Coordinates of C-alpha atoms in Angstrom, one line a residue:
X1 CA 0.0 0.0 0.0
X2 CA 2.8 2.4 0.9
X3 CA 4.6 1.5 -2.3
X4 CA 1.5 2.2 -4.4
X5 CA 1.1 5.6 -2.7
X6 CA 4.8 6.4 -3.4
X7 CA 4.3 5.5 -7.0
X8 CA 1.2 7.8 -7.2
X9 CA 3.1 10.6 -5.5
X10 CA 6.0 10.2 -7.9
X11 CA 3.8 10.3 -10.9
X12 CA 1.9 13.4 -9.6
X13 CA 5.3 15.1 -9.1
X14 CA 6.3 14.3 -12.7
X15 CA 3.0 15.7 -14.1
X16 CA 3.6 18.9 -12.2
X17 CA 7.0 19.5 -13.9
X18 CA 7.3 23.2 -14.8
X19 CA 8.7 22.3 -18.2
X20 CA 5.3 21.0 -19.3
X21 CA 3.7 24.5 -19.0
X22 CA 2.5 25.8 -22.4
X23 CA 2.8 22.5 -24.2
X24 CA 0.0 20.8 -26.0
X25 CA -2.1 18.4 -23.7
X26 CA -1.2 15.3 -25.6
X27 CA 2.5 16.3 -25.6
X28 CA 2.3 16.5 -21.8
X29 CA 0.7 13.0 -21.7
X30 CA 3.3 11.5 -23.9
X31 CA 6.3 13.1 -22.2
X32 CA 5.0 12.1 -18.8
X33 CA 4.6 8.6 -20.0
X34 CA 8.2 8.6 -21.3
X35 CA 9.5 9.9 -18.0
X36 CA 7.5 7.4 -15.9
X37 CA 8.8 4.6 -18.1
X38 CA 12.4 5.6 -17.4
X39 CA 11.7 6.1 -13.7
X40 CA 9.8 2.8 -13.2
X41 CA 12.6 1.5 -10.9
X42 CA 13.2 4.7 -9.0
X43 CA 11.3 6.6 -6.3
X44 CA 14.1 9.0 -5.2
X45 CA 13.0 12.5 -5.9
X46 CA 16.5 13.5 -7.0
X47 CA 16.8 10.8 -9.6
X48 CA 13.2 11.3 -10.8
X49 CA 13.9 15.1 -11.2
X50 CA 17.1 14.4 -13.1
X51 CA 15.4 12.1 -15.6
X52 CA 12.4 14.4 -16.0
X53 CA 14.6 17.4 -16.6
X54 CA 16.6 15.6 -19.2
X55 CA 13.6 14.3 -21.2
X56 CA 11.2 17.3 -20.8
X57 CA 13.7 20.2 -20.9
X58 CA 15.6 18.7 -23.9
X59 CA 12.3 18.4 -25.8
X60 CA 11.2 21.8 -24.8
X61 CA 14.5 23.4 -25.9
X62 CA 13.6 22.6 -29.5
X63 CA 9.8 22.4 -29.4
X64 CA 8.8 25.6 -27.6
X65 CA 8.5 29.3 -28.7
X66 CA 9.8 32.2 -26.7
X67 CA 7.0 34.4 -25.5
X68 CA 4.2 32.3 -27.1
X69 CA 2.6 29.2 -25.7
X70 CA 2.0 26.4 -28.2
X71 CA -1.6 26.3 -27.0
X72 CA -2.1 29.9 -28.2
X73 CA -5.1 30.6 -30.4
X74 CA -4.8 32.5 -33.6
X75 CA -6.1 35.7 -31.9
X76 CA -3.3 35.4 -29.4
X77 CA -0.7 35.0 -32.2
X78 CA -2.1 38.2 -33.9
X79 CA -1.9 40.0 -30.6
X80 CA 1.7 38.8 -30.0
X81 CA 2.6 40.0 -33.5
X82 CA 1.2 43.4 -32.8
X83 CA 3.0 43.7 -29.5
X84 CA 6.4 42.6 -31.0
X85 CA 6.1 45.1 -33.9
X86 CA 5.3 47.8 -31.3
X87 CA 8.3 46.8 -29.2
X88 CA 10.7 46.9 -32.1
X89 CA 9.3 50.2 -33.3
X90 CA 10.0 51.8 -29.9
X91 CA 13.5 50.4 -29.8
X92 CA 14.3 51.7 -33.3
X93 CA 12.9 55.2 -32.8
X94 CA 15.7 57.7 -33.2
X95 CA 18.4 55.1 -33.5
X96 CA 21.0 56.8 -35.7
X97 CA 23.7 54.1 -36.0
X98 CA 23.2 51.7 -38.8
X99 CA 25.3 49.2 -37.0
X100 CA 23.1 49.3 -33.9
X101 CA 19.9 49.0 -36.1
X102 CA 21.4 45.9 -37.7
X103 CA 22.3 44.4 -34.3
X104 CA 18.8 45.1 -33.0
X105 CA 17.2 43.5 -36.0
X106 CA 19.5 40.4 -36.0
X107 CA 19.1 39.9 -32.2
X108 CA 15.4 40.4 -32.3
X109 CA 15.0 37.7 -35.0
X110 CA 17.4 35.4 -33.2
X111 CA 15.5 35.8 -29.9
X112 CA 12.2 35.1 -31.6
X113 CA 13.6 32.4 -33.8
X114 CA 12.3 33.9 -37.0
X115 CA 14.0 34.5 -40.4
X116 CA 15.7 37.8 -41.0
X117 CA 13.5 40.3 -42.8
X118 CA 14.2 40.6 -46.5
X119 CA 14.9 44.0 -48.1
X120 CA 17.4 45.7 -50.4
X121 CA 17.9 48.5 -47.9
X122 CA 18.2 48.8 -44.2
X123 CA 15.2 51.0 -44.1
X124 CA 13.1 48.3 -45.8
X125 CA 14.2 45.8 -43.2
X126 CA 13.3 48.2 -40.4
X127 CA 9.8 48.7 -41.8
X128 CA 9.3 44.9 -42.1
X129 CA 10.4 44.1 -38.5
X130 CA 8.2 47.0 -37.3
X131 CA 5.2 45.7 -39.2
X132 CA 2.6 43.6 -37.3
X133 CA 1.6 41.9 -40.6
X134 CA 5.2 40.7 -41.1
X135 CA 5.4 39.4 -37.5
X136 CA 2.0 37.7 -37.9
X137 CA 3.2 35.8 -40.9
X138 CA 6.4 34.7 -39.2
X139 CA 4.7 33.7 -36.0
X140 CA 1.9 31.7 -37.7
X141 CA 4.4 29.8 -39.8
X142 CA 6.8 29.1 -36.9
X143 CA 3.9 28.2 -34.6
X144 CA 2.5 25.7 -37.1
X145 CA 5.9 24.1 -37.9
X146 CA 7.0 23.8 -34.3
X147 CA 3.8 22.0 -33.4
X148 CA 4.0 19.7 -36.4
X149 CA 7.6 18.8 -35.9
X150 CA 6.9 18.0 -32.3
X151 CA 4.0 15.8 -33.3
X152 CA 6.3 14.0 -35.7
X153 CA 9.0 13.4 -33.1
X154 CA 6.4 12.1 -30.5
X155 CA 5.2 9.6 -33.2
X156 CA 1.7 11.1 -33.6
X157 CA 2.3 11.5 -37.4
X158 CA 2.6 8.0 -38.7
X159 CA 0.6 5.3 -40.6
X160 CA -0.8 3.8 -37.3
X161 CA -2.0 7.1 -35.9
X162 CA -2.3 10.2 -38.1
X163 CA -0.6 9.7 -41.5
X164 CA 1.0 12.6 -43.4
X165 CA -0.1 15.4 -41.1
X166 CA -1.3 15.6 -37.6
X167 CA -4.9 16.5 -36.6
X168 CA -3.6 19.9 -35.4
X169 CA -2.2 20.7 -38.9
X170 CA -5.4 19.5 -40.6
X171 CA -7.6 21.4 -38.2
X172 CA -5.5 24.6 -38.7
X173 CA -5.5 24.2 -42.5
X174 CA -9.3 23.6 -42.8
X175 CA -10.0 26.4 -40.4
X176 CA -7.8 28.8 -42.3
X177 CA -9.4 27.9 -45.6
X178 CA -12.9 28.5 -44.1
X179 CA -11.8 31.8 -42.5
X180 CA -10.4 33.0 -45.9
X181 CA -13.5 31.8 -47.7
X182 CA -15.9 33.8 -45.4
X183 CA -13.7 36.9 -45.8
X184 CA -13.6 36.6 -49.6
X185 CA -17.3 36.1 -49.8
X186 CA -17.8 39.4 -47.9
X187 CA -15.2 41.3 -50.0
X188 CA -16.5 42.9 -53.2
X189 CA -14.1 44.2 -55.9
X190 CA -14.9 46.5 -58.7
X191 CA -12.9 47.3 -61.8
X192 CA -12.7 50.6 -63.7
X193 CA -15.7 49.6 -65.9
X194 CA -18.0 49.1 -62.9
X195 CA -18.0 45.2 -63.0
X196 CA -18.4 43.9 -59.5
X197 CA -17.7 40.4 -58.1
X198 CA -16.9 39.0 -54.7
X199 CA -13.4 37.9 -54.2
X200 CA -14.6 34.4 -53.8
X201 CA -16.2 34.3 -57.2
X202 CA -13.0 35.4 -58.8
X203 CA -10.9 33.0 -56.8
X204 CA -13.1 30.1 -57.8
X205 CA -12.2 30.8 -61.5
X206 CA -8.5 30.5 -61.0
X207 CA -6.0 27.9 -60.0
X208 CA -6.9 28.3 -56.4
X209 CA -9.9 26.2 -57.4
X210 CA -8.7 22.6 -56.9
X211 CA -10.6 21.2 -59.8
X212 CA -9.2 23.8 -62.2
X213 CA -5.7 23.3 -60.8
X214 CA -5.9 19.6 -61.3
X215 CA -7.3 20.0 -64.8
X216 CA -4.5 22.3 -65.8
X217 CA -1.9 20.0 -64.5
X218 CA -3.4 17.1 -66.4
X219 CA -3.6 19.2 -69.6
X220 CA 0.1 20.1 -69.3
X221 CA 1.2 16.5 -68.6
X222 CA -0.9 15.2 -71.5
X223 CA 0.6 17.8 -73.8
X224 CA 4.1 16.8 -72.7
X225 CA 3.4 13.2 -73.5
X226 CA 1.9 14.1 -76.9
X227 CA 4.9 16.2 -77.7
X228 CA 7.3 13.4 -76.5
X229 CA 5.7 10.9 -78.9
X230 CA 6.1 13.3 -81.8
X231 CA 9.7 14.1 -80.9
X232 CA 10.8 10.5 -80.2
X233 CA 11.1 10.8 -76.4
X234 CA 10.3 7.9 -74.0
X235 CA 8.6 8.2 -70.6
X236 CA 10.5 7.3 -67.5
X237 CA 8.8 7.3 -64.0
X238 CA 11.3 7.9 -61.2
X239 CA 10.8 7.8 -57.4
X240 CA 13.5 9.4 -55.2
X241 CA 13.4 9.2 -51.4
X242 CA 15.6 10.4 -48.5
X243 CA 18.1 8.4 -46.5
X244 CA 16.8 6.6 -43.5
X245 CA 17.9 9.3 -41.0
X246 CA 15.2 11.6 -42.3
X247 CA 12.4 9.2 -41.4
X248 CA 11.1 9.5 -37.8
X249 CA 9.0 6.4 -37.5
X250 CA 9.1 2.8 -38.8
X251 CA 6.1 2.0 -40.9
X252 CA 5.7 -1.6 -39.9
X253 CA 5.8 -1.1 -36.1
X254 CA 5.1 2.6 -35.5
X255 CA 8.2 2.8 -33.3
X256 CA 11.0 5.4 -33.4
X257 CA 13.4 4.8 -36.2
X258 CA 16.8 4.2 -34.5
X259 CA 18.6 6.0 -37.4
X260 CA 16.5 9.1 -37.1
X261 CA 18.6 12.4 -36.6
X262 CA 15.7 14.8 -35.8
X263 CA 15.4 16.0 -39.3
X264 CA 12.3 18.0 -40.3
X265 CA 10.2 17.5 -43.5
X266 CA 11.4 21.0 -44.6
X267 CA 15.0 19.8 -44.3
X268 CA 14.2 16.6 -46.2
X269 CA 12.7 18.7 -49.0
X270 CA 15.8 20.8 -49.1
X271 CA 17.9 17.6 -49.4
X272 CA 15.8 16.3 -52.3
X273 CA 16.1 19.8 -54.0
X274 CA 19.8 19.7 -53.7
X275 CA 20.0 16.2 -55.1
X276 CA 17.8 17.2 -58.1
X277 CA 19.9 20.3 -58.7
X278 CA 23.0 18.1 -58.9
X279 CA 21.2 15.8 -61.3
X280 CA 20.1 18.6 -63.5
X281 CA 23.6 20.1 -63.6
X282 CA 25.0 16.8 -64.6
X283 CA 22.4 16.4 -67.3
X284 CA 23.4 19.7 -68.7
X285 CA 27.1 18.9 -68.7
X286 CA 26.4 15.5 -70.4
X287 CA 23.9 16.9 -72.9
X288 CA 21.0 14.8 -71.7
X289 CA 17.8 16.7 -72.6
X290 CA 14.9 15.9 -70.3
X291 CA 11.5 17.5 -69.5
X292 CA 8.5 16.5 -67.4
X293 CA 6.8 17.1 -64.1
X294 CA 7.9 16.6 -60.5
X295 CA 5.4 15.7 -57.7
X296 CA 6.4 15.9 -54.0
X297 CA 4.3 13.9 -51.6
X298 CA 4.8 12.6 -48.0
X299 CA 5.6 9.2 -46.6
X300 CA 3.3 8.2 -43.7
X301 CA 5.6 10.0 -41.2
X302 CA 5.6 13.3 -43.2
X303 CA 9.1 12.8 -44.7
X304 CA 8.7 13.8 -48.4
X305 CA 9.7 11.8 -51.5
X306 CA 9.6 12.8 -55.1
X307 CA 7.9 11.2 -58.1
X308 CA 9.1 12.4 -61.5
X309 CA 7.5 11.7 -64.9
X310 CA 10.4 12.4 -67.2
X311 CA 10.7 12.3 -71.0
X312 CA 14.1 11.4 -72.4
X313 CA 15.5 10.2 -75.7
X314 CA 15.7 6.3 -75.9
X315 CA 19.5 6.4 -76.5
X316 CA 19.9 8.5 -73.3
X317 CA 17.6 6.5 -71.1
X318 CA 20.3 4.3 -69.4
X319 CA 22.7 7.2 -69.0
X320 CA 20.0 9.3 -67.3
X321 CA 19.1 6.5 -64.9
X322 CA 22.8 6.1 -64.0
X323 CA 23.2 9.8 -63.3
X324 CA 20.0 9.8 -61.1
X325 CA 21.1 6.7 -59.2
X326 CA 24.6 8.1 -58.6
X327 CA 23.4 11.4 -56.9
X328 CA 20.5 9.8 -55.1
X329 CA 22.9 7.3 -53.4
X330 CA 25.7 9.7 -52.6
X331 CA 24.5 10.0 -49.1
X332 CA 24.5 6.8 -47.0
X333 CA 24.7 4.4 -49.9
X334 CA 25.5 1.4 -47.7
X335 CA 22.6 1.6 -45.2
X336 CA 20.2 -1.4 -45.4
X337 CA 17.7 -1.1 -48.3
X338 CA 19.4 1.9 -49.9
X339 CA 20.3 0.2 -53.2
X340 CA 16.8 -1.2 -53.5
X341 CA 14.5 1.5 -52.2
X342 CA 16.3 4.9 -52.4
X343 CA 15.6 5.3 -56.1
X344 CA 13.3 3.4 -58.4
X345 CA 12.8 3.5 -62.1
X346 CA 9.9 2.4 -64.3
X347 CA 10.1 2.8 -68.1
X348 CA 6.5 3.4 -69.4
X349 CA 5.5 1.4 -72.4
X350 CA 3.1 3.6 -74.4
X351 CA 1.4 0.5 -75.8
X352 CA 0.5 -0.7 -72.3
X353 CA -0.5 2.6 -70.8
X354 CA 0.0 6.3 -70.9
X355 CA 2.4 8.4 -68.8
X356 CA -0.5 10.7 -68.0
X357 CA -2.6 7.9 -66.7
X358 CA 0.3 6.7 -64.6
X359 CA 0.8 10.1 -62.9
X360 CA -2.9 11.0 -62.6
X361 CA -3.4 9.3 -59.3
X362 CA -0.4 11.2 -57.7
X363 CA -1.8 14.5 -59.0
X364 CA -5.3 13.7 -57.7
X365 CA -4.1 12.5 -54.3
X366 CA -2.1 15.7 -53.8
X367 CA -5.0 18.0 -54.8
X368 CA -8.5 16.8 -54.2
X369 CA -8.6 12.9 -54.3
X370 CA -10.6 13.0 -57.5
X371 CA -11.6 9.5 -58.7
X372 CA -9.6 7.8 -55.9
X373 CA -11.1 5.6 -53.3
X374 CA -8.2 4.9 -50.8
X375 CA -4.5 5.6 -50.7
X376 CA -1.6 3.3 -49.6
X377 CA -2.3 3.9 -45.9
X378 CA -5.9 2.9 -46.3
X379 CA -7.2 6.4 -45.8
X380 CA -10.2 7.6 -47.9
X381 CA -8.9 9.6 -50.8
X382 CA -10.7 12.8 -49.8
X383 CA -9.3 12.6 -46.3
X384 CA -5.8 11.7 -47.6
X385 CA -5.9 14.7 -49.9
X386 CA -6.9 17.1 -47.1
X387 CA -4.0 15.7 -45.0
X388 CA -1.5 16.0 -47.8
X389 CA -2.6 19.6 -48.5
X390 CA -2.2 20.4 -44.8
X391 CA 1.3 18.8 -44.9
X392 CA 2.4 20.9 -47.8
X393 CA 1.1 24.2 -46.4
X394 CA 2.5 23.6 -42.9
X395 CA 6.0 22.8 -44.1
X396 CA 6.1 25.2 -47.1
X397 CA 6.6 22.4 -49.7
X398 CA 5.9 23.0 -53.4
X399 CA 3.9 20.0 -54.5
X400 CA 4.2 20.3 -58.3
X401 CA 6.9 21.7 -60.5
X402 CA 7.6 21.1 -64.2
X403 CA 11.0 21.2 -65.7
X404 CA 12.2 21.8 -69.3
X405 CA 8.6 22.1 -70.5
X406 CA 8.1 25.8 -71.4
X407 CA 6.9 28.7 -69.3
X408 CA 3.6 28.2 -67.6
X409 CA 3.4 32.0 -67.1
X410 CA 3.6 32.6 -70.9
X411 CA 0.9 29.8 -71.3
X412 CA -1.4 31.6 -68.9
X413 CA -0.6 35.1 -70.3
X414 CA -1.7 33.9 -73.8
X415 CA -5.2 33.4 -72.3
X416 CA -5.4 37.1 -71.3
X417 CA -4.7 38.3 -74.8
X418 CA -7.5 38.8 -77.4
X419 CA -7.0 37.1 -80.8
X420 CA -7.6 40.5 -82.4
X421 CA -4.5 41.9 -80.7
X422 CA -2.4 39.3 -82.6
X423 CA -3.6 40.3 -86.1
X424 CA -0.1 41.4 -87.2
X425 CA 1.8 38.9 -85.0
X426 CA 4.1 36.2 -86.4
X427 CA 2.5 32.9 -87.1
X428 CA 4.1 31.1 -84.2
X429 CA 2.5 33.5 -81.8
X430 CA -1.0 32.9 -83.3
X431 CA -0.3 29.1 -83.1
X432 CA 0.6 29.4 -79.5
X433 CA -2.6 31.5 -78.8
X434 CA -4.8 28.9 -80.4
X435 CA -3.0 26.1 -78.4
X436 CA -3.5 27.9 -75.1
X437 CA -7.1 28.7 -75.5
X438 CA -10.2 26.6 -75.6
X439 CA -12.3 27.4 -78.6
X440 CA -15.8 26.5 -79.9
X441 CA -16.2 26.0 -83.6
X442 CA -19.1 27.2 -85.7
X443 CA -20.8 23.8 -85.5
X444 CA -20.5 23.8 -81.7
X445 CA -17.6 21.4 -81.4
X446 CA -15.2 22.2 -78.6
X447 CA -11.4 22.4 -79.2
X448 CA -9.5 21.9 -76.0
X449 CA -6.3 23.6 -75.0
X450 CA -3.2 21.8 -76.5
X451 CA 0.0 22.0 -74.5
X452 CA 1.9 20.0 -77.1
X453 CA 1.1 22.6 -79.8
X454 CA 2.2 25.3 -77.4
X455 CA 5.5 23.6 -76.8
X456 CA 6.1 23.3 -80.6
X457 CA 5.2 27.0 -81.0
X458 CA 7.7 28.2 -78.5
X459 CA 10.5 26.2 -80.1
X460 CA 10.2 22.9 -78.3
X461 CA 10.8 21.3 -74.9
X462 CA 14.0 20.5 -73.0
X463 CA 15.7 23.8 -73.8
X464 CA 16.7 26.8 -71.7
X465 CA 14.0 29.5 -71.2
X466 CA 16.2 32.1 -72.8
X467 CA 16.0 30.2 -76.0
X468 CA 12.2 30.1 -76.2
X469 CA 10.7 31.8 -79.3
X470 CA 8.0 33.5 -77.2
X471 CA 8.8 35.4 -74.0
X472 CA 7.1 37.2 -71.2
X473 CA 7.0 41.0 -71.4
X474 CA 7.4 42.8 -68.1
X475 CA 7.3 46.4 -66.9
X476 CA 9.1 47.7 -63.8
X477 CA 6.8 49.5 -61.4
X478 CA 8.3 52.1 -59.1
X479 CA 5.2 52.4 -57.0
X480 CA 6.3 51.7 -53.4
X481 CA 4.9 48.8 -51.5
X482 CA 4.1 48.8 -47.8
X483 CA 7.8 48.7 -47.0
X484 CA 8.8 51.6 -49.3
X485 CA 10.4 49.3 -52.0
X486 CA 9.4 49.5 -55.7
X487 CA 6.9 46.8 -56.6
X488 CA 9.3 45.6 -59.3
X489 CA 8.6 43.8 -62.5
X490 CA 5.1 42.6 -63.4
X491 CA 3.9 40.9 -66.6
X492 CA 2.1 42.9 -69.2
X493 CA 2.0 40.6 -72.2
X494 CA 4.3 38.6 -74.5
X495 CA 6.7 39.2 -77.4
X496 CA 8.5 37.2 -80.0
X497 CA 12.2 36.6 -79.4
X498 CA 13.0 37.8 -82.9
X499 CA 11.1 41.1 -82.4
X500 CA 11.6 42.1 -78.8
X501 CA 10.4 45.7 -79.2
X502 CA 6.9 44.6 -80.3
X503 CA 4.9 43.7 -77.2
X504 CA 1.4 42.1 -77.5
X505 CA -0.2 43.4 -74.3
X506 CA -2.7 41.4 -72.2
X507 CA -5.9 43.0 -71.0
X508 CA -5.7 43.9 -67.3
X509 CA -8.1 45.6 -65.0
X510 CA -7.5 47.5 -61.8
X511 CA -9.6 46.0 -59.0
X512 CA -10.5 48.1 -55.9
X513 CA -12.5 47.0 -52.9
X514 CA -16.1 48.2 -52.6
X515 CA -16.4 49.2 -49.0
X516 CA -19.4 47.7 -47.2
X517 CA -21.1 46.3 -50.3
X518 CA -21.3 42.7 -49.2
X519 CA -21.9 43.5 -45.5
X520 CA -24.7 45.7 -46.4
X521 CA -26.3 43.1 -48.6
X522 CA -25.8 45.0 -51.8
X523 CA -26.8 43.0 -54.9
X524 CA -23.7 42.4 -57.1
X525 CA -24.2 43.9 -60.5
X526 CA -23.0 41.0 -62.7
X527 CA -24.4 38.2 -64.9
X528 CA -22.7 35.5 -62.8
X529 CA -19.9 33.1 -63.4
X530 CA -19.7 33.5 -67.2
X531 CA -19.1 37.2 -67.0
X532 CA -16.6 36.8 -64.2
X533 CA -14.8 34.1 -66.3
X534 CA -14.5 36.4 -69.3
X535 CA -13.1 39.3 -67.2
X536 CA -10.7 37.2 -65.1
X537 CA -9.2 35.7 -68.3
X538 CA -8.3 39.2 -69.5
X539 CA -7.3 40.7 -66.2
X540 CA -5.0 38.2 -64.6
X541 CA -6.5 39.5 -61.4
X542 CA -3.8 42.2 -61.5
X543 CA -4.0 44.9 -58.9
X544 CA -5.0 46.2 -56.3
X545 CA -3.6 43.6 -53.9
X546 CA -5.6 42.8 -50.7
X547 CA -5.0 40.7 -47.7
X548 CA -6.8 38.7 -45.0
X549 CA -7.0 41.0 -42.0
X550 CA -7.5 39.4 -38.6
X551 CA -6.9 42.4 -36.4
X552 CA -8.9 42.2 -33.1
X553 CA -8.5 45.8 -32.2
X554 CA -6.1 48.7 -32.0
X555 CA -2.6 48.5 -30.7
X556 CA -2.5 48.2 -26.9
X557 CA 0.2 49.6 -24.7
X558 CA 1.3 46.3 -23.2
X559 CA 4.9 45.4 -23.8
X560 CA 6.5 42.0 -23.5
X561 CA 9.4 41.6 -21.1
X562 CA 12.6 43.2 -22.5
X563 CA 14.7 40.6 -24.3
X564 CA 18.0 39.6 -22.7
X565 CA 20.0 40.7 -25.7
X566 CA 19.1 44.4 -25.1
X567 CA 21.5 44.4 -22.2
X568 CA 24.5 43.8 -24.5
X569 CA 24.0 46.7 -26.8
X570 CA 26.2 49.8 -26.5
X571 CA 23.1 52.2 -26.4
X572 CA 21.2 50.0 -23.9
X573 CA 20.2 52.9 -21.6
X574 CA 18.5 54.9 -24.4
X575 CA 16.8 51.8 -25.7
X576 CA 15.6 50.7 -22.3
X577 CA 14.2 54.1 -21.6
X578 CA 12.3 54.1 -24.9
X579 CA 10.9 50.6 -24.4
X580 CA 9.6 51.6 -21.0
X581 CA 7.9 54.8 -22.2

């Protein structure tokens, strides 16, 4: 009886460890469980505290945020961003020394564990770090990633629990999409001709619409395959994955991978990007021309791997595979299973099936689960696609990227140009326009967009962008942005490489918000989706830019505790006085 009481008191003492404050409830449960497991043979308070400190504090050192609890709501994140921007503004007021300003910025970012603000000038960096919107973006991103990496390391993200992304990431992603949808439905935009639409109506007609995004990707990959068959290229399907130490959990047992080195999905993506850059550089040196599409998707434990549908000349097929295998196995080539599983190839026989059909399931799974029932983990396709989307957004991973297959921006720009504007254009520009646009013939037959014809019109695939026959025309705008920097170059149309002075401009409109229109229940003066589609095609949804505003009120006067690094600055007395004003 006394022993059971001692066990209970020991466990209660572990649960009261101060290092658990501010962590997620299930993190606390898991960490307490791990401490109890290691302390099962000990009752001494000194030994128990030593074990608890080691496990909890080491975990907290990596998976906690200074000045912000991981249980914080989005409103609390917004409020923290506002306070930090206010703090830094007060510190920087009147600071004359550029060196001191740079030190303040660097140490502030280091203290908060956020990336240094971008900017061509010191003034632009000062404006960013003093901006609550900049802080909000940084804190939201870090908050989401810290929580997700912690869930991965505590084995909540895995095939036997929550594959691809944790419930926290999925809940945050779904909530954010719903929040943005409600805001866009209540925001009305008007162009200079008086056409009015809600922001949601316009968004649904672009690639933010998952069905449109999937359809465009399928159109492009189908066009690549058609072009490949005409040019004598063969399809090769490649899968590249990371070394074992990037994987947190063993798929079969759900236990911790003994080779795991605490790598994050973002670091794994960077590793794969580096491998691919080495492969591309070698292809260029060896004269191996390839083009195709890359798809990044997660393993069950959120570690990414890449699928590439690649088109290459038959005589170069073996050489391309050898190059890919070499760079994919440079790191840890002798670990068990590396030679078999690190990189896989499948040459696609066009007589047995199409490359487009082969890659369609990967595109669908990573967007909306269209026409899929379940995935490899047994998840329903719709649920799996939501989890994969949450995974990509949380870790900042680009899911799709084509290579060597023309400029998608030029392809889209052609849809914003009227055919009449190309009356005096060279023939290849007209051909490209017809390829990029869906057309209805006189007898009502529909001609779909043809990416293969577009590739032929710009001079072919597997060539540098600078060699393309059709290029994007840009204009530099000096109008300052929020941080006082020029907005830079923006597309205005296209031009032929052999006549660079003749620009064929796309039609663009200036969109401005209509204050109070949706909130007041004002009827939108439009003829619906068809009119919006026609205008959006021409406008490219150009300017004015808007943002999701989640402010919960004005700036308050509350300041966070003064960071420790302030004490080490030469002008500390002046800074402290300003912060306490």
